[in-house]
mmCIF file of N, CA and C in Angstrom:
data_model
loop_
_atom_site.group_PDB
_atom_site.id
_atom_site.type_symbol
_atom_site.label_atom_id
_atom_site.label_comp_id
_atom_site.label_asym_id
_atom_site.label_seq_id
_atom_site.Cartn_x
_atom_site.Cartn_y
_atom_site.Cartn_z
ATOM 1 N N MET A 1 -18.307 -12.267 11.191
ATOM 2 C CA MET A 1 -17.279 -12.504 10.193
ATOM 3 C C MET A 1 -16.888 -13.977 10.210
ATOM 4 N N THR A 2 -16.861 -14.564 9.054
ATOM 5 C CA THR A 2 -16.346 -15.915 8.891
ATOM 6 C C THR A 2 -14.837 -15.863 9.034
ATOM 7 N N GLN A 3 -14.266 -16.885 9.671
ATOM 8 C CA GLN A 3 -12.815 -16.909 9.821
ATOM 9 C C GLN A 3 -12.152 -17.023 8.455
ATOM 10 N N MET A 4 -11.134 -16.194 8.253
ATOM 11 C CA MET A 4 -10.399 -16.190 6.989
ATOM 12 C C MET A 4 -9.566 -17.460 6.897
ATOM 13 N N PRO A 5 -9.711 -18.209 5.788
ATOM 14 C CA PRO A 5 -8.884 -19.409 5.616
ATOM 15 C C PRO A 5 -7.396 -19.050 5.564
ATOM 16 N N ARG A 6 -6.575 -19.966 6.020
ATOM 17 C CA ARG A 6 -5.134 -19.717 6.088
ATOM 18 C C ARG A 6 -4.548 -19.371 4.720
ATOM 19 N N HIS A 7 -4.983 -20.038 3.652
ATOM 20 C CA HIS A 7 -4.423 -19.759 2.331
ATOM 21 C C HIS A 7 -4.791 -18.350 1.856
ATOM 22 N N VAL A 8 -5.948 -17.854 2.270
ATOM 23 C CA VAL A 8 -6.333 -16.485 1.916
ATOM 24 C C VAL A 8 -5.497 -15.507 2.733
ATOM 25 N N ARG A 9 -5.366 -15.771 4.012
ATOM 26 C CA ARG A 9 -4.530 -14.918 4.869
ATOM 27 C C ARG A 9 -3.110 -14.824 4.309
ATOM 28 N N ASP A 10 -2.536 -15.942 3.954
ATOM 29 C CA ASP A 10 -1.182 -15.949 3.390
ATOM 30 C C ASP A 10 -1.123 -15.145 2.099
ATOM 31 N N ALA A 11 -2.135 -15.303 1.249
ATOM 32 C CA ALA A 11 -2.155 -14.584 -0.030
ATOM 33 C C ALA A 11 -2.247 -13.075 0.183
ATOM 34 N N LEU A 12 -3.065 -12.637 1.140
ATOM 35 C CA LEU A 12 -3.197 -11.198 1.394
ATOM 36 C C LEU A 12 -1.922 -10.635 2.016
ATOM 37 N N GLN A 13 -1.327 -11.378 2.918
ATOM 38 C CA GLN A 13 -0.062 -10.927 3.510
ATOM 39 C C GLN A 13 1.012 -10.847 2.431
ATOM 40 N N ASP A 14 1.070 -11.830 1.560
ATOM 41 C CA ASP A 14 2.040 -11.801 0.457
ATOM 42 C C ASP A 14 1.797 -10.604 -0.455
ATOM 43 N N LEU A 15 0.539 -10.280 -0.715
ATOM 44 C CA LEU A 15 0.209 -9.133 -1.555
ATOM 45 C C LEU A 15 0.712 -7.839 -0.923
ATOM 46 N N MET A 16 0.525 -7.701 0.390
ATOM 47 C CA MET A 16 1.011 -6.501 1.080
ATOM 48 C C MET A 16 2.530 -6.396 0.989
ATOM 49 N N VAL A 17 3.208 -7.515 1.155
ATOM 50 C CA VAL A 17 4.670 -7.521 1.072
ATOM 51 C C VAL A 17 5.117 -7.178 -0.346
ATOM 52 N N GLU A 18 4.462 -7.742 -1.345
ATOM 53 C CA GLU A 18 4.812 -7.440 -2.733
ATOM 54 C C GLU A 18 4.603 -5.962 -3.045
ATOM 55 N N TYR A 19 3.562 -5.368 -2.473
ATOM 56 C CA TYR A 19 3.332 -3.938 -2.651
ATOM 57 C C TYR A 19 4.532 -3.149 -2.103
ATOM 58 N N ALA A 20 4.971 -3.472 -0.889
ATOM 59 C CA ALA A 20 6.104 -2.761 -0.291
ATOM 60 C C ALA A 20 7.363 -2.930 -1.150
ATOM 61 N N TYR A 21 7.624 -4.136 -1.620
ATOM 62 C CA TYR A 21 8.788 -4.360 -2.471
ATOM 63 C C TYR A 21 8.682 -3.584 -3.778
ATOM 64 N N ALA A 22 7.485 -3.534 -4.359
ATOM 65 C CA ALA A 22 7.294 -2.815 -5.623
ATOM 66 C C ALA A 22 7.512 -1.319 -5.439
ATOM 67 N N VAL A 23 7.012 -0.771 -4.340
ATOM 68 C CA VAL A 23 7.217 0.659 -4.071
ATOM 69 C C VAL A 23 8.686 0.921 -3.766
ATOM 70 N N ASP A 24 9.303 0.063 -2.994
ATOM 71 C CA ASP A 24 10.708 0.259 -2.624
ATOM 72 C C ASP A 24 11.651 0.157 -3.818
ATOM 73 N N ALA A 25 11.282 -0.599 -4.833
ATOM 74 C CA ALA A 25 12.133 -0.743 -6.015
ATOM 75 C C ALA A 25 12.252 0.563 -6.792
ATOM 76 N N LEU A 26 11.217 1.407 -6.724
ATOM 77 C CA LEU A 26 11.210 2.708 -7.402
ATOM 78 C C LEU A 26 11.525 2.600 -8.891
ATOM 79 N N SER A 27 11.089 1.481 -9.528
ATOM 80 C CA SER A 27 11.491 1.330 -10.923
ATOM 81 C C SER A 27 10.477 0.675 -11.848
ATOM 82 N N ASP A 28 9.640 -0.214 -11.377
ATOM 83 C CA ASP A 28 8.779 -0.995 -12.266
ATOM 84 C C ASP A 28 7.315 -0.708 -11.966
ATOM 85 N N ILE A 29 6.786 0.329 -12.599
ATOM 86 C CA ILE A 29 5.405 0.739 -12.331
ATOM 87 C C ILE A 29 4.422 -0.350 -12.719
ATOM 88 N N ASP A 30 4.692 -1.104 -13.772
ATOM 89 C CA ASP A 30 3.768 -2.161 -14.194
ATOM 90 C C ASP A 30 3.653 -3.250 -13.140
ATOM 91 N N ASN A 31 4.753 -3.619 -12.512
ATOM 92 C CA ASN A 31 4.733 -4.606 -11.435
ATOM 93 C C ASN A 31 3.854 -4.112 -10.288
ATOM 94 N N LEU A 32 3.974 -2.844 -9.945
ATOM 95 C CA LEU A 32 3.150 -2.259 -8.891
ATOM 96 C C LEU A 32 1.679 -2.272 -9.292
ATOM 97 N N LEU A 33 1.370 -1.818 -10.496
ATOM 98 C CA LEU A 33 -0.022 -1.736 -10.944
ATOM 99 C C LEU A 33 -0.677 -3.108 -11.026
ATOM 100 N N ASP A 34 0.091 -4.148 -11.318
ATOM 101 C CA ASP A 34 -0.461 -5.498 -11.398
ATOM 102 C C ASP A 34 -1.021 -5.999 -10.071
ATOM 103 N N LEU A 35 -0.700 -5.331 -8.979
ATOM 104 C CA LEU A 35 -1.195 -5.724 -7.664
ATOM 105 C C LEU A 35 -2.601 -5.201 -7.386
ATOM 106 N N PHE A 36 -3.112 -4.341 -8.272
ATOM 107 C CA PHE A 36 -4.404 -3.688 -8.074
ATOM 108 C C PHE A 36 -5.409 -4.103 -9.140
ATOM 109 N N THR A 37 -6.693 -4.073 -8.759
ATOM 110 C CA THR A 37 -7.754 -4.238 -9.745
ATOM 111 C C THR A 37 -7.787 -2.986 -10.615
ATOM 112 N N ASP A 38 -8.405 -3.079 -11.787
ATOM 113 C CA ASP A 38 -8.492 -1.926 -12.690
ATOM 114 C C ASP A 38 -9.215 -0.750 -12.046
ATOM 115 N N ASP A 39 -10.216 -1.039 -11.218
ATOM 116 C CA ASP A 39 -11.024 0.015 -10.586
ATOM 117 C C ASP A 39 -10.629 0.280 -9.133
ATOM 118 N N ALA A 40 -9.428 -0.099 -8.751
ATOM 119 C CA ALA A 40 -8.979 0.046 -7.360
ATOM 120 C C ALA A 40 -9.060 1.488 -6.887
ATOM 121 N N GLN A 41 -9.325 1.631 -5.602
ATOM 122 C CA GLN A 41 -9.287 2.940 -4.954
ATOM 123 C C GLN A 41 -8.161 2.921 -3.927
ATOM 124 N N VAL A 42 -7.355 3.965 -3.954
ATOM 125 C CA VAL A 42 -6.260 4.121 -3.008
ATOM 126 C C VAL A 42 -6.507 5.420 -2.259
ATOM 127 N N ASP A 43 -6.680 5.305 -0.953
ATOM 128 C CA ASP A 43 -7.011 6.458 -0.120
ATOM 129 C C ASP A 43 -5.844 6.782 0.803
ATOM 130 N N MET A 44 -5.105 7.833 0.449
ATOM 131 C CA MET A 44 -3.987 8.297 1.268
ATOM 132 C C MET A 44 -4.307 9.649 1.899
ATOM 133 N N THR A 45 -5.584 10.023 1.904
ATOM 134 C CA THR A 45 -5.978 11.353 2.380
ATOM 135 C C THR A 45 -5.677 11.563 3.859
ATOM 136 N N ALA A 46 -5.692 10.518 4.660
ATOM 137 C CA ALA A 46 -5.426 10.663 6.097
ATOM 138 C C ALA A 46 -3.986 11.084 6.382
ATOM 139 N N ILE A 47 -3.099 10.919 5.390
ATOM 140 C CA ILE A 47 -1.717 11.372 5.570
ATOM 141 C C ILE A 47 -1.401 12.534 4.631
ATOM 142 N N GLY A 48 -2.451 13.188 4.122
ATOM 143 C CA GLY A 48 -2.266 14.390 3.319
ATOM 144 C C GLY A 48 -1.915 14.154 1.869
ATOM 145 N N LEU A 49 -2.063 12.911 1.414
ATOM 146 C CA LEU A 49 -1.794 12.574 0.022
ATOM 147 C C LEU A 49 -3.132 12.306 -0.671
ATOM 148 N N PRO A 50 -3.143 12.095 -1.978
ATOM 149 C CA PRO A 50 -4.413 12.077 -2.702
ATOM 150 C C PRO A 50 -5.242 10.805 -2.549
ATOM 151 N N MET A 51 -6.507 10.938 -2.929
ATOM 152 C CA MET A 51 -7.405 9.820 -3.162
ATOM 153 C C MET A 51 -7.244 9.457 -4.632
ATOM 154 N N MET A 52 -7.083 8.189 -4.914
ATOM 155 C CA MET A 52 -6.878 7.752 -6.298
ATOM 156 C C MET A 52 -7.983 6.781 -6.691
ATOM 157 N N TYR A 53 -8.485 6.974 -7.897
ATOM 158 C CA TYR A 53 -9.548 6.133 -8.432
ATOM 159 C C TYR A 53 -9.055 5.455 -9.704
ATOM 160 N N GLY A 54 -8.802 4.171 -9.639
ATOM 161 C CA GLY A 54 -8.384 3.420 -10.805
ATOM 162 C C GLY A 54 -6.883 3.431 -11.010
ATOM 163 N N ARG A 55 -6.458 2.520 -11.857
ATOM 164 C CA ARG A 55 -5.026 2.338 -12.091
ATOM 165 C C ARG A 55 -4.380 3.558 -12.742
ATOM 166 N N GLY A 56 -5.145 4.353 -13.494
ATOM 167 C CA GLY A 56 -4.582 5.560 -14.103
ATOM 168 C C GLY A 56 -4.120 6.553 -13.057
ATOM 169 N N ASP A 57 -4.965 6.796 -12.046
ATOM 170 C CA ASP A 57 -4.585 7.696 -10.950
ATOM 171 C C ASP A 57 -3.409 7.130 -10.158
ATOM 172 N N ILE A 58 -3.449 5.828 -9.899
ATOM 173 C CA ILE A 58 -2.375 5.178 -9.141
ATOM 174 C C ILE A 58 -1.056 5.316 -9.899
ATOM 175 N N LYS A 59 -1.102 5.079 -11.196
ATOM 176 C CA LYS A 59 0.104 5.203 -12.024
ATOM 177 C C LYS A 59 0.638 6.635 -11.997
ATOM 178 N N ALA A 60 -0.234 7.618 -12.161
ATOM 179 C CA ALA A 60 0.210 9.018 -12.179
ATOM 180 C C ALA A 60 0.894 9.382 -10.866
ATOM 181 N N PHE A 61 0.336 8.955 -9.735
ATOM 182 C CA PHE A 61 0.933 9.252 -8.433
ATOM 183 C C PHE A 61 2.301 8.589 -8.303
ATOM 184 N N PHE A 62 2.363 7.289 -8.595
ATOM 185 C CA PHE A 62 3.623 6.570 -8.386
ATOM 186 C C PHE A 62 4.668 6.894 -9.446
ATOM 187 N N ASP A 63 4.270 7.321 -10.629
ATOM 188 C CA ASP A 63 5.256 7.812 -11.591
ATOM 189 C C ASP A 63 6.034 8.975 -10.980
ATOM 190 N N THR A 64 5.321 9.872 -10.311
ATOM 191 C CA THR A 64 5.968 11.016 -9.654
ATOM 192 C C THR A 64 6.840 10.557 -8.490
ATOM 193 N N VAL A 65 6.325 9.621 -7.687
ATOM 194 C CA VAL A 65 7.117 9.083 -6.570
ATOM 195 C C VAL A 65 8.410 8.474 -7.103
ATOM 196 N N PHE A 66 8.315 7.638 -8.131
ATOM 197 C CA PHE A 66 9.496 6.969 -8.671
ATOM 198 C C PHE A 66 10.480 7.975 -9.260
ATOM 199 N N GLU A 67 9.965 9.060 -9.797
ATOM 200 C CA GLU A 67 10.822 10.079 -10.399
ATOM 201 C C GLU A 67 11.534 10.933 -9.351
ATOM 202 N N THR A 68 10.866 11.228 -8.239
ATOM 203 C CA THR A 68 11.416 12.181 -7.264
ATOM 204 C C THR A 68 12.188 11.543 -6.114
ATOM 205 N N MET A 69 11.995 10.242 -5.876
ATOM 206 C CA MET A 69 12.633 9.595 -4.734
ATOM 207 C C MET A 69 13.880 8.826 -5.174
ATOM 208 N N SER A 70 14.909 8.851 -4.334
ATOM 209 C CA SER A 70 16.105 8.058 -4.617
ATOM 210 C C SER A 70 16.107 6.744 -3.849
ATOM 211 N N HIS A 71 15.429 6.709 -2.686
ATOM 212 C CA HIS A 71 15.393 5.510 -1.852
ATOM 213 C C HIS A 71 14.048 5.405 -1.143
ATOM 214 N N HIS A 72 13.592 4.180 -0.967
ATOM 215 C CA HIS A 72 12.398 3.860 -0.176
ATOM 216 C C HIS A 72 12.691 2.604 0.620
ATOM 217 N N PHE A 73 12.095 2.525 1.806
ATOM 218 C CA PHE A 73 12.242 1.333 2.640
ATOM 219 C C PHE A 73 10.986 1.200 3.493
ATOM 220 N N HIS A 74 10.353 0.040 3.433
ATOM 221 C CA HIS A 74 9.172 -0.249 4.248
ATOM 222 C C HIS A 74 9.447 -1.449 5.139
ATOM 223 N N PHE A 75 9.082 -1.309 6.408
ATOM 224 C CA PHE A 75 9.151 -2.413 7.357
ATOM 225 C C PHE A 75 7.721 -2.676 7.806
ATOM 226 N N MET A 76 7.233 -3.908 7.618
ATOM 227 C CA MET A 76 5.846 -4.245 7.909
ATOM 228 C C MET A 76 5.775 -5.294 9.010
ATOM 229 N N SER A 77 4.733 -5.167 9.859
ATOM 230 C CA SER A 77 4.523 -6.139 10.927
ATOM 231 C C SER A 77 3.056 -6.125 11.344
ATOM 232 N N ASN A 78 2.729 -6.945 12.327
ATOM 233 C CA ASN A 78 1.393 -6.985 12.931
ATOM 234 C C ASN A 78 0.290 -7.191 11.896
ATOM 235 N N TYR A 79 0.486 -8.148 10.995
ATOM 236 C CA TYR A 79 -0.542 -8.472 10.014
ATOM 237 C C TYR A 79 -1.772 -9.002 10.739
ATOM 238 N N ARG A 80 -2.937 -8.492 10.340
ATOM 239 C CA ARG A 80 -4.158 -8.906 11.023
ATOM 240 C C ARG A 80 -5.314 -9.000 10.030
ATOM 241 N N PRO A 81 -5.897 -10.193 9.883
ATOM 242 C CA PRO A 81 -7.095 -10.299 9.053
ATOM 243 C C PRO A 81 -8.213 -9.467 9.681
ATOM 244 N N GLU A 82 -8.848 -8.628 8.879
ATOM 245 C CA GLU A 82 -9.908 -7.751 9.384
ATOM 246 C C GLU A 82 -11.296 -8.247 9.015
ATOM 247 N N SER A 83 -11.425 -8.823 7.814
ATOM 248 C CA SER A 83 -12.740 -9.327 7.419
ATOM 249 C C SER A 83 -12.586 -10.345 6.298
ATOM 250 N N TRP A 84 -13.577 -11.231 6.227
ATOM 251 C CA TRP A 84 -13.632 -12.249 5.189
ATOM 252 C C TRP A 84 -15.095 -12.642 5.017
ATOM 253 N N ASP A 85 -15.609 -12.484 3.811
ATOM 254 C CA ASP A 85 -17.007 -12.842 3.564
ATOM 255 C C ASP A 85 -17.145 -14.029 2.625
ATOM 256 N N GLY A 86 -16.048 -14.713 2.372
ATOM 257 C CA GLY A 86 -16.051 -15.828 1.452
ATOM 258 C C GLY A 86 -15.537 -15.456 0.073
ATOM 259 N N THR A 87 -15.486 -14.160 -0.220
ATOM 260 C CA THR A 87 -15.001 -13.668 -1.510
ATOM 261 C C THR A 87 -14.022 -12.519 -1.339
ATOM 262 N N VAL A 88 -14.354 -11.590 -0.462
ATOM 263 C CA VAL A 88 -13.556 -10.385 -0.233
ATOM 264 C C VAL A 88 -12.860 -10.505 1.114
ATOM 265 N N GLY A 89 -11.552 -10.279 1.105
ATOM 266 C CA GLY A 89 -10.783 -10.321 2.342
ATOM 267 C C GLY A 89 -10.081 -8.999 2.579
ATOM 268 N N ALA A 90 -9.990 -8.610 3.834
ATOM 269 C CA ALA A 90 -9.266 -7.389 4.189
ATOM 270 C C ALA A 90 -8.255 -7.715 5.279
ATOM 271 N N MET A 91 -7.081 -7.100 5.159
ATOM 272 C CA MET A 91 -6.008 -7.300 6.120
ATOM 273 C C MET A 91 -5.353 -5.965 6.415
ATOM 274 N N THR A 92 -4.895 -5.807 7.659
ATOM 275 C CA THR A 92 -4.137 -4.615 8.035
ATOM 276 C C THR A 92 -2.723 -5.010 8.425
ATOM 277 N N SER A 93 -1.846 -4.007 8.408
ATOM 278 C CA SER A 93 -0.461 -4.196 8.817
ATOM 279 C C SER A 93 0.077 -2.863 9.315
ATOM 280 N N TYR A 94 0.887 -2.905 10.356
ATOM 281 C CA TYR A 94 1.617 -1.717 10.787
ATOM 282 C C TYR A 94 2.838 -1.565 9.885
ATOM 283 N N VAL A 95 3.154 -0.318 9.540
ATOM 284 C CA VAL A 95 4.235 -0.060 8.596
ATOM 285 C C VAL A 95 5.073 1.125 9.061
ATOM 286 N N ILE A 96 6.376 0.950 9.005
ATOM 287 C CA ILE A 96 7.302 2.079 9.114
ATOM 288 C C ILE A 96 7.855 2.267 7.710
ATOM 289 N N GLY A 97 7.592 3.431 7.149
ATOM 290 C CA GLY A 97 8.048 3.734 5.806
ATOM 291 C C GLY A 97 9.061 4.859 5.838
ATOM 292 N N MET A 98 10.144 4.676 5.122
ATOM 293 C CA MET A 98 11.197 5.680 5.068
ATOM 294 C C MET A 98 11.540 5.974 3.623
ATOM 295 N N GLY A 99 11.903 7.212 3.371
ATOM 296 C CA GLY A 99 12.296 7.566 2.025
ATOM 297 C C GLY A 99 13.262 8.734 2.007
ATOM 298 N N ARG A 100 14.001 8.804 0.917
ATOM 299 C CA ARG A 100 14.897 9.927 0.668
ATOM 300 C C ARG A 100 14.587 10.424 -0.734
ATOM 301 N N ALA A 101 14.291 11.713 -0.801
ATOM 302 C CA ALA A 101 14.050 12.332 -2.104
ATOM 303 C C ALA A 101 15.388 12.635 -2.768
ATOM 304 N N LYS A 102 15.355 12.799 -4.076
ATOM 305 C CA LYS A 102 16.585 13.111 -4.811
ATOM 306 C C LYS A 102 17.161 14.458 -4.404
ATOM 307 N N ASP A 103 16.326 15.340 -3.816
ATOM 308 C CA ASP A 103 16.835 16.622 -3.341
ATOM 309 C C ASP A 103 17.442 16.522 -1.938
ATOM 310 N N GLY A 104 17.490 15.288 -1.359
ATOM 311 C CA GLY A 104 18.108 15.069 -0.054
ATOM 312 C C GLY A 104 17.139 15.077 1.112
ATOM 313 N N ASN A 105 15.917 15.515 0.908
ATOM 314 C CA ASN A 105 14.912 15.511 1.964
ATOM 315 C C ASN A 105 14.590 14.070 2.356
ATOM 316 N N THR A 106 14.336 13.836 3.640
ATOM 317 C CA THR A 106 13.993 12.490 4.107
ATOM 318 C C THR A 106 12.661 12.513 4.844
ATOM 319 N N VAL A 107 12.047 11.347 4.916
ATOM 320 C CA VAL A 107 10.772 11.201 5.607
ATOM 321 C C VAL A 107 10.712 9.821 6.255
ATOM 322 N N THR A 108 10.104 9.757 7.435
ATOM 323 C CA THR A 108 9.792 8.498 8.108
ATOM 324 C C THR A 108 8.374 8.612 8.640
ATOM 325 N N VAL A 109 7.557 7.610 8.332
ATOM 326 C CA VAL A 109 6.177 7.587 8.821
ATOM 327 C C VAL A 109 5.901 6.259 9.501
ATOM 328 N N GLN A 110 5.022 6.317 10.484
ATOM 329 C CA GLN A 110 4.516 5.120 11.152
ATOM 330 C C GLN A 110 3.016 5.103 10.884
ATOM 331 N N VAL A 111 2.585 4.141 10.064
ATOM 332 C CA VAL A 111 1.216 4.119 9.580
ATOM 333 C C VAL A 111 0.643 2.704 9.649
ATOM 334 N N LYS A 112 -0.645 2.614 9.346
ATOM 335 C CA LYS A 112 -1.302 1.319 9.208
ATOM 336 C C LYS A 112 -1.850 1.227 7.791
ATOM 337 N N TYR A 113 -1.543 0.122 7.122
ATOM 338 C CA TYR A 113 -2.105 -0.171 5.815
ATOM 339 C C TYR A 113 -3.338 -1.050 6.016
ATOM 340 N N ARG A 114 -4.347 -0.809 5.205
ATOM 341 C CA ARG A 114 -5.499 -1.717 5.131
ATOM 342 C C ARG A 114 -5.756 -1.995 3.662
ATOM 343 N N MET A 115 -5.717 -3.260 3.298
ATOM 344 C CA MET A 115 -5.980 -3.663 1.923
ATOM 345 C C MET A 115 -7.180 -4.599 1.898
ATOM 346 N N GLU A 116 -8.148 -4.222 1.069
ATOM 347 C CA GLU A 116 -9.306 -5.067 0.809
ATOM 348 C C GLU A 116 -9.067 -5.704 -0.552
ATOM 349 N N CYS A 117 -9.126 -7.029 -0.607
ATOM 350 C CA CYS A 117 -8.654 -7.745 -1.788
ATOM 351 C C CYS A 117 -9.676 -8.765 -2.284
ATOM 352 N N ILE A 118 -9.580 -9.045 -3.592
ATOM 353 C CA ILE A 118 -10.391 -10.081 -4.215
ATOM 354 C C ILE A 118 -9.483 -10.913 -5.109
ATOM 355 N N GLU A 119 -9.947 -12.110 -5.404
ATOM 356 C CA GLU A 119 -9.202 -12.988 -6.302
ATOM 357 C C GLU A 119 -9.746 -12.812 -7.716
ATOM 358 N N GLN A 120 -8.836 -12.560 -8.656
ATOM 359 C CA GLN A 120 -9.192 -12.420 -10.065
ATOM 360 C C GLN A 120 -8.300 -13.346 -10.879
ATOM 361 N N ASP A 121 -8.915 -14.273 -11.574
ATOM 362 C CA ASP A 121 -8.168 -15.210 -12.425
ATOM 363 C C ASP A 121 -7.034 -15.900 -11.671
ATOM 364 N N GLY A 122 -7.320 -16.303 -10.438
ATOM 365 C CA GLY A 122 -6.343 -17.042 -9.647
ATOM 366 C C GLY A 122 -5.288 -16.210 -8.956
ATOM 367 N N THR A 123 -5.395 -14.868 -9.060
ATOM 368 C CA THR A 123 -4.421 -13.965 -8.432
ATOM 369 C C THR A 123 -5.153 -12.991 -7.523
ATOM 370 N N TRP A 124 -4.636 -12.815 -6.318
ATOM 371 C CA TRP A 124 -5.230 -11.846 -5.398
ATOM 372 C C TRP A 124 -4.770 -10.453 -5.762
ATOM 373 N N LYS A 125 -5.735 -9.524 -5.783
ATOM 374 C CA LYS A 125 -5.458 -8.128 -6.122
ATOM 375 C C LYS A 125 -6.156 -7.224 -5.121
ATOM 376 N N CYS A 126 -5.563 -6.082 -4.908
ATOM 377 C CA CYS A 126 -6.120 -5.093 -3.994
ATOM 378 C C CYS A 126 -7.153 -4.247 -4.736
ATOM 379 N N ARG A 127 -8.338 -4.096 -4.124
ATOM 380 C CA ARG A 127 -9.354 -3.240 -4.738
ATOM 381 C C ARG A 127 -9.597 -1.966 -3.938
ATOM 382 N N HIS A 128 -9.164 -1.957 -2.682
ATOM 383 C CA HIS A 128 -9.263 -0.742 -1.876
ATOM 384 C C HIS A 128 -8.119 -0.751 -0.868
ATOM 385 N N TYR A 129 -7.323 0.311 -0.903
ATOM 386 C CA TYR A 129 -6.128 0.423 -0.064
ATOM 387 C C TYR A 129 -6.190 1.747 0.672
ATOM 388 N N THR A 130 -6.027 1.678 1.979
ATOM 389 C CA THR A 130 -6.096 2.867 2.819
ATOM 390 C C THR A 130 -4.859 2.932 3.713
ATOM 391 N N ILE A 131 -4.323 4.135 3.881
ATOM 392 C CA ILE A 131 -3.238 4.371 4.829
ATOM 393 C C ILE A 131 -3.773 5.270 5.940
ATOM 394 N N SER A 132 -3.508 4.888 7.184
ATOM 395 C CA SER A 132 -3.907 5.683 8.350
ATOM 396 C C SER A 132 -2.681 5.953 9.213
ATOM 397 N N PRO A 133 -2.551 7.166 9.740
ATOM 398 C CA PRO A 133 -1.394 7.448 10.600
ATOM 399 C C PRO A 133 -1.537 6.756 11.946
ATOM 400 N N MET A 134 -0.425 6.269 12.467
ATOM 401 C CA MET A 134 -0.372 5.689 13.808
ATOM 402 C C MET A 134 0.369 6.625 14.765
ATOM 403 N N MET A 135 1.218 7.482 14.215
ATOM 404 C CA MET A 135 1.980 8.458 14.984
ATOM 405 C C MET A 135 1.869 9.789 14.244
ATOM 406 N N PRO A 136 2.164 10.893 14.901
ATOM 407 C CA PRO A 136 2.104 12.190 14.193
ATOM 408 C C PRO A 136 2.985 12.171 12.948
ATOM 409 N N LEU A 137 2.473 12.785 11.883
ATOM 410 C CA LEU A 137 3.191 12.791 10.610
ATOM 411 C C LEU A 137 4.238 13.895 10.581
ATOM 412 N N PRO A 138 5.383 13.633 9.951
ATOM 413 C CA PRO A 138 6.429 14.646 9.844
ATOM 414 C C PRO A 138 6.091 15.677 8.766
ATOM 415 N N GLY A 139 6.556 16.894 8.943
ATOM 416 C CA GLY A 139 6.362 17.927 7.945
ATOM 417 C C GLY A 139 7.043 17.609 6.631
ATOM 418 N N SER A 140 8.088 16.791 6.673
ATOM 419 C CA SER A 140 8.814 16.477 5.448
ATOM 420 C C SER A 140 7.966 15.683 4.463
ATOM 421 N N LEU A 141 6.904 15.026 4.927
ATOM 422 C CA LEU A 141 6.023 14.306 4.012
ATOM 423 C C LEU A 141 5.385 15.279 3.030
ATOM 424 N N THR A 142 4.918 16.405 3.531
ATOM 425 C CA THR A 142 4.336 17.428 2.665
ATOM 426 C C THR A 142 5.400 18.053 1.791
ATOM 427 N N GLU A 143 6.589 18.291 2.348
ATOM 428 C CA GLU A 143 7.681 18.883 1.549
ATOM 429 C C GLU A 143 8.028 18.005 0.354
ATOM 430 N N ILE A 144 8.046 16.686 0.558
ATOM 431 C CA ILE A 144 8.420 15.775 -0.522
ATOM 432 C C ILE A 144 7.310 15.625 -1.535
ATOM 433 N N HIS A 145 6.073 15.410 -1.077
ATOM 434 C CA HIS A 145 4.974 15.082 -1.974
ATOM 435 C C HIS A 145 4.049 16.274 -2.280
ATOM 436 N N GLY A 146 4.235 17.399 -1.633
ATOM 437 C CA GLY A 146 3.353 18.530 -1.849
ATOM 438 C C GLY A 146 2.034 18.342 -1.124
ATOM 439 N N GLU A 147 1.163 19.294 -1.284
ATOM 440 C CA GLU A 147 -0.142 19.217 -0.619
ATOM 441 C C GLU A 147 -1.111 18.427 -1.457
ATOM 442 N N ALA A 148 -2.013 17.724 -0.792
ATOM 443 C CA ALA A 148 -3.008 16.893 -1.491
ATOM 444 C C ALA A 148 -3.993 17.753 -2.250
#
């Protein structure tokens, strides 16, 4: 692996942070979708949530999240460049995610995000996003989001 340039590392870390802020806002789906390529894949299957192919699937999932949740909070740390080939960069981060559904149910997860990103028209976008559990998942995750 070629060492990831600092400006690429910063851009990928910023993209991950913007993703967390967009999800936590629970209000602007277009802002969230702008962080992804048109053909992005989002794999949440390791935590019992769906595999999504393209912005249409991503929008459908997050429309439901934004509708059913009253609060979201993500705390991110341990950013680590995973790969860089001169065009495609991947970075991971540890995440504690918390949420409260409008029905009062709450959830807290400790997971790892991995985002594989490319630059399009001067903007870095995620083309493949994966969530992996770092600690056992709570049952309330299924209660809030249903079964995959």
